[in-house]
XYZ file of C-alpha atoms in Angstrom:
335
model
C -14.929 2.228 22.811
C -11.574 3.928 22.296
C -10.870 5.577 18.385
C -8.133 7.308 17.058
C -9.499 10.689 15.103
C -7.428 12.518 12.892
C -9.003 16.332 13.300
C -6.491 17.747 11.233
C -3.292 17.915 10.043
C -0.771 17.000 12.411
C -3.259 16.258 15.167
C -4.166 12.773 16.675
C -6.749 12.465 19.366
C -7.858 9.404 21.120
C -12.146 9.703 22.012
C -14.197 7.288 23.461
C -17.154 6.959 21.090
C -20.134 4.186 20.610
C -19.620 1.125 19.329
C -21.071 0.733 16.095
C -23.889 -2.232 16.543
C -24.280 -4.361 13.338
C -26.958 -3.973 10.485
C -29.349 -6.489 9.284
C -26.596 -7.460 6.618
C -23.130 -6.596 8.528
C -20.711 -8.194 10.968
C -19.627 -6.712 13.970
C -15.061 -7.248 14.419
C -13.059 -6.802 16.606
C -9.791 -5.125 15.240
C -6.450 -6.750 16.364
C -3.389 -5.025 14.222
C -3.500 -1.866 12.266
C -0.547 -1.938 9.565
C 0.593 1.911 9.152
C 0.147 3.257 4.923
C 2.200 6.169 3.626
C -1.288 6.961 2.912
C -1.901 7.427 6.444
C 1.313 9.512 6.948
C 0.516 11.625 4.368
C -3.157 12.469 5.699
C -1.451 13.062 8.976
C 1.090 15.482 6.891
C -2.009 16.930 4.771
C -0.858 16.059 1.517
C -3.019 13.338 0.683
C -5.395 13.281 -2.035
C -8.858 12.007 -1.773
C -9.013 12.457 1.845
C -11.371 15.105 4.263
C -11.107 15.927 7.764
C -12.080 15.050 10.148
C -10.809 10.799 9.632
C -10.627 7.465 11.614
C -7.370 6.500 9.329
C -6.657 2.747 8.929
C -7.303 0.601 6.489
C -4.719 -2.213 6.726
C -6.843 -4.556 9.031
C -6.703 -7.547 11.109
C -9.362 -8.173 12.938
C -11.408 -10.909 14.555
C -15.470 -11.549 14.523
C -17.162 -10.296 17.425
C -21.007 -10.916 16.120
C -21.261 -12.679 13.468
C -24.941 -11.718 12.594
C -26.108 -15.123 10.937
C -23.280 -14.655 8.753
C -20.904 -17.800 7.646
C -18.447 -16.861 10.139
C -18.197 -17.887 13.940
C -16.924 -15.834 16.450
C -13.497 -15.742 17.159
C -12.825 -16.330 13.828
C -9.604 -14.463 12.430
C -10.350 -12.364 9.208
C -8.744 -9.975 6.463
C -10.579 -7.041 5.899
C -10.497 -5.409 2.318
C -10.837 -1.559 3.072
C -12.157 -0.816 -0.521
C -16.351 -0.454 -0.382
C -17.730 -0.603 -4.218
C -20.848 -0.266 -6.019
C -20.806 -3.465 -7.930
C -22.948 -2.201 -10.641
C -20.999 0.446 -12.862
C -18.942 -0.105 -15.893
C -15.564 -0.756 -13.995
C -17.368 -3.598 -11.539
C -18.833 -5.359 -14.039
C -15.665 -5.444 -15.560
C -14.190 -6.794 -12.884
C -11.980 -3.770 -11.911
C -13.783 -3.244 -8.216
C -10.549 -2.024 -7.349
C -11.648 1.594 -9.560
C -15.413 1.726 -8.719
C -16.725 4.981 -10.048
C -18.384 5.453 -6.582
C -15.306 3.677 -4.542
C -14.733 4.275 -0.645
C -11.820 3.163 1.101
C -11.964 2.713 4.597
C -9.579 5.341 6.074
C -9.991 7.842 3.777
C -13.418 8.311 2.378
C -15.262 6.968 5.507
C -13.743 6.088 8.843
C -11.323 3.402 9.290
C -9.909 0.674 12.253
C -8.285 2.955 14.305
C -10.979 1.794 16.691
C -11.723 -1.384 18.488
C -14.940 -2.161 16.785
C -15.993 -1.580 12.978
C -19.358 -2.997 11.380
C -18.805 -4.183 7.735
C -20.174 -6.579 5.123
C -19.524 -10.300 5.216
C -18.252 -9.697 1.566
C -15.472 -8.158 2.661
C -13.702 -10.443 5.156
C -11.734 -12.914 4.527
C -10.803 -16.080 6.654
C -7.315 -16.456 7.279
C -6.654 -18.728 9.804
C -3.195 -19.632 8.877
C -2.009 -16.578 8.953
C -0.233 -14.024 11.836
C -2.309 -10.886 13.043
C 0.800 -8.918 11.625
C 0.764 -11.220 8.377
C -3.221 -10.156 8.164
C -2.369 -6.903 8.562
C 0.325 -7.203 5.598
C -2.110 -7.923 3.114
C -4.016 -4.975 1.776
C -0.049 -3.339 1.138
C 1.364 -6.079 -0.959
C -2.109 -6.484 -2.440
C -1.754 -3.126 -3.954
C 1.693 -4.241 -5.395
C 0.991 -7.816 -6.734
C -2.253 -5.908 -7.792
C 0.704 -3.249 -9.660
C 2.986 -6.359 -11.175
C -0.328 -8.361 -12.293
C -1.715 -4.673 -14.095
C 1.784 -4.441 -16.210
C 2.117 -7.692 -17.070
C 4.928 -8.706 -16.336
C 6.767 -11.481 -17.864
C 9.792 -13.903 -17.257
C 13.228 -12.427 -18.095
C 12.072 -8.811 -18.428
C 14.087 -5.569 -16.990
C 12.544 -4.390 -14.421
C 13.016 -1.071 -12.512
C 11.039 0.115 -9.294
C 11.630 3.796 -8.529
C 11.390 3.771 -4.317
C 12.103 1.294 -1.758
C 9.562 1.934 0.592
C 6.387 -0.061 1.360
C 4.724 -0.484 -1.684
C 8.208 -0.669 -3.774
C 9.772 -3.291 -1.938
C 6.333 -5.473 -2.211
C 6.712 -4.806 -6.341
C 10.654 -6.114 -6.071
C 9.227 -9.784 -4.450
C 6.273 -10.246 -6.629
C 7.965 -9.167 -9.698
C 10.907 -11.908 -8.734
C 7.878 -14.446 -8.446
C 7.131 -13.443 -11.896
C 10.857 -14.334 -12.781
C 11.835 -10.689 -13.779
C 15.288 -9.178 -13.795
C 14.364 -6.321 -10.835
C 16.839 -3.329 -10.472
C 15.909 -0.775 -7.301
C 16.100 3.065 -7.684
C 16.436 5.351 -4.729
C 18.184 8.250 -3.046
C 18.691 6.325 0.249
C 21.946 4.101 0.317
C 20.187 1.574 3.595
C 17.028 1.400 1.565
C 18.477 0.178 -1.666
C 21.059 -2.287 0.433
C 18.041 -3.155 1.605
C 16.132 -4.145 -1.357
C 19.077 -5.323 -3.019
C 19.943 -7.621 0.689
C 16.010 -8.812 1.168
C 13.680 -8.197 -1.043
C 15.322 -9.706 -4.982
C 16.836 -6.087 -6.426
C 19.409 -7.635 -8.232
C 20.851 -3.833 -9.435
C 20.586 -0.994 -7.724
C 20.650 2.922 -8.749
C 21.407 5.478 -6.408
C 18.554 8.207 -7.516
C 20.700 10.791 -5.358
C 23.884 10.812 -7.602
C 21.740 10.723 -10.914
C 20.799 14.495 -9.866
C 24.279 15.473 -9.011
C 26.905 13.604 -11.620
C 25.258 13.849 -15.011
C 27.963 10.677 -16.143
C 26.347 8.401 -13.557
C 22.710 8.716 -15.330
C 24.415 7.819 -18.717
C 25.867 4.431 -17.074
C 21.781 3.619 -17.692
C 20.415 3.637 -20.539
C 16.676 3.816 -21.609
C 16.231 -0.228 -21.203
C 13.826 -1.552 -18.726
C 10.594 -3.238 -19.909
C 8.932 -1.950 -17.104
C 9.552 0.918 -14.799
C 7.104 1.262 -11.688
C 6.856 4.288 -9.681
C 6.376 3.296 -6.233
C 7.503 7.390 -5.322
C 4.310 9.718 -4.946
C 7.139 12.156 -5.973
C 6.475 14.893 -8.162
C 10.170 15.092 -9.636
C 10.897 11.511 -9.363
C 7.262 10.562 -11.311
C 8.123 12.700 -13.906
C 11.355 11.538 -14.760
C 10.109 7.536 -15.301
C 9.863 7.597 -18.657
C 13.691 8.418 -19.535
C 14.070 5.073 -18.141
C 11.861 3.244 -19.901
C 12.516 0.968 -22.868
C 11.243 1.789 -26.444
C 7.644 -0.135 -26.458
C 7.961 -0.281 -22.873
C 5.341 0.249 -20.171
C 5.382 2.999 -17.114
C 3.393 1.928 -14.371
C 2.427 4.719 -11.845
C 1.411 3.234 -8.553
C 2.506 6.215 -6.273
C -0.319 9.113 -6.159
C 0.659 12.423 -6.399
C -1.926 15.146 -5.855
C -1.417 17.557 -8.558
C -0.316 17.861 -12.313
C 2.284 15.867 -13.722
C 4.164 17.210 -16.923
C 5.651 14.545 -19.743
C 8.036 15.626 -22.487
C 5.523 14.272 -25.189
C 7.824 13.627 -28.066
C 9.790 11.297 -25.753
C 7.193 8.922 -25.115
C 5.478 8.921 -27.846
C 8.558 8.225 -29.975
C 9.019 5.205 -27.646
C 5.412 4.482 -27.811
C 5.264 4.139 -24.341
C 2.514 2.371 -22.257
C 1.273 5.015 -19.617
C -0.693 2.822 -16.786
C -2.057 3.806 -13.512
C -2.549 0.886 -11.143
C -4.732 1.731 -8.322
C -5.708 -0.349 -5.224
C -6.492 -4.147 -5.373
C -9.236 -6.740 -5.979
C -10.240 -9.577 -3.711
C -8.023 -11.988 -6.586
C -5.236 -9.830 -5.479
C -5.640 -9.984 -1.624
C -6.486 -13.968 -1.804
C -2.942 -14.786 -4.016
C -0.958 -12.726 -1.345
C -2.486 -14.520 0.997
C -1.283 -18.095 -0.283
C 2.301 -16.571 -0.720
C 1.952 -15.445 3.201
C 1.177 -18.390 4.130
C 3.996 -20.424 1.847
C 6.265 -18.129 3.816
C 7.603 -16.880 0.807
C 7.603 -12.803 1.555
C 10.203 -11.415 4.325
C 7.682 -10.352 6.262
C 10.565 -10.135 9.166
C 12.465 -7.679 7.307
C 9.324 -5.638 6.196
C 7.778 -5.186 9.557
C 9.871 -3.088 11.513
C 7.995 -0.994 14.123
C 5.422 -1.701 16.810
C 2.984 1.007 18.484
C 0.469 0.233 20.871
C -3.067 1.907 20.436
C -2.718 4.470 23.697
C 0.883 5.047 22.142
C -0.478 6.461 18.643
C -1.560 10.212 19.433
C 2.244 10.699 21.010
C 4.205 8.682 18.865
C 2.671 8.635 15.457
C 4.839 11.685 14.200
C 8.097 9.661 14.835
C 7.083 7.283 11.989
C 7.232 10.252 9.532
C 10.603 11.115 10.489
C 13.495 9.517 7.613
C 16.318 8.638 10.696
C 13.745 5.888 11.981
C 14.123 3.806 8.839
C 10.159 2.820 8.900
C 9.004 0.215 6.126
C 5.988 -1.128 7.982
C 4.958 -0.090 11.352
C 1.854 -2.069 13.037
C -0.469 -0.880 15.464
C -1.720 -3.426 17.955
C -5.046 -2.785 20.564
């Protein structure tokens, strides 16, 4: 069968290897749509963290059952894939938080992913979802990770609400924190992208994160009042710079990843007493709600989707969806 290897950084190569034949306990699928992660565009940059070379990225799957093993499913049916493998038996599974197993492996970065036409995994981690698209499928594990984000803070009905980046994941937190009736406000240094969250996807207010650097009256126009601030960045300066926004007794909620130190001015959170949260992945709860709200129709999943690769396209193309001119949100990859 046909895979997609990253080798290094920068590099892409298509290989023909075997297909993987299903253990006693797994089901063999046959993936359909790839959704495209800034995780997988920064392992193709080589500043990802938690991630070796060489990788089979993808891990926001739609596929379809191709042996189903003596499973539940049939073949043919349409399924969800959740890319995160636990251990089910350490302190943060048993607590319900499979979503930060001590031993976690996400499919695409730890171990190989679906940039290849066949995978073997464990019934436990497909979901039917017959109602849904192959690019709504694909959809999932992304806005997973941000109701997963708005569900971790919180957050309440009337609150302030401020997401620092309208890309993927930060647009996502914008619609679910709306469904949670907060007051959302956008923060970026790209004029289209805020239009755009402010046009699409509920950011009642917008902040343009390029004139806070460069007219020091601008930042004072906002004051230190939102409940809840969510990085949705991975930026270094950007991350470190949350907290000024944040209310007194308010909560930070970092849900970008950056792969080094971050420095806090400690007397200015701690006088606010702020709540410093990481939010990290998703659960199956998380991935099962987005999936009603898919199917409700109630995310613009026409205005998040906005590029299309085929699979013998990727090697060639893949570096144009790294480039800021092409306006990407959510690129899918079909084979």
């Amino acid at each position: 069968m046909k895979a997609i290897r990253c080798e290094q950084p920068g590099s892409l190569k298509q290989q023909h290897i075997e297909v993987p034949a299903p253990a006693q306990h797994e089901v063999q699928v046959k993936i359909k749509k790839i959704g495209v992660c800034g995780t997988d565009l920064h392992a193709f940059a080589g500043n990802q963290a938690f991630f070796s070379y060489p990788r089979i990225l993808g891990h926001e799957i739609a596929a379809t059952i191709s042996q189903s093993n003596g499973s539940r499913f049939q073949s043919g049916d349409p399924v969800v894939v959740i890319p995160y493998i636990h251990c089910g038996v350490c302190n943060a599974c048993l607590s319900g938080k499979t979503n930060c197993c001590t031993t976690l492996k996400v499919l695409g970065v730890h171990i190989d992913g679906a940039m290849q036409e066949y995978m073997s995994l464990p019934p436990h981690l497909l979901l039917p979802s017959p109602e849904l698209s192959w690019t709504e499928m694909a959809m999932v594990e992304p806005l997973s990770v941000a109701a997963h984000a708005v569900r971790r803070a919180g957050v309440q009905a009337g609150e302030e609400i401020l997401v620092m980046g309208c890309g993927p994941i930060g647009l996502a937190i914008m619609v679910f924190a709306h469904h949670a009736a907060a007051k959302v406000t956008a923060l970026d240094t790209n004029p289209e992208r805020l239009k755009l969250a402010k046009d699409h996807f509920h950011a009642e207010n917008t902040i343009d994160a390029a004139q806070l650097v460069s007219d020091p009256g601008y930042k004072t126009k906002f004051g230190a009042g939102f409940n809840t601030v969510f990085d949705a960045t991975g930026n270094k300066q950007a991350m470190e710079s949350g907290p000024f926004f944040a209310a007194h007794g308010g909560k930070y909620i970092l849900v970008g990843l950056y792969k080094d130190q971050l420095c806090f001015h400690h007397p200015s959170i701690h006088a606010k007493e702020l709540s410093l949260l990481c939010s990290r992945n998703a659960t199956k709860a998380d991935f099962l709600e987005v999936m009603k709200i898919l199917a409700l129709k109630k995310f613009p999943t026409e205005n998040y989707h906005t590029h299309d690769l085929g699979f013998d396209e990727v090697p060639e193309k893949f570096t144009h969806l790294t480039l800021p001119s092409n306006q990407v949100i959510k690129a899918m990859i079909s084979i």
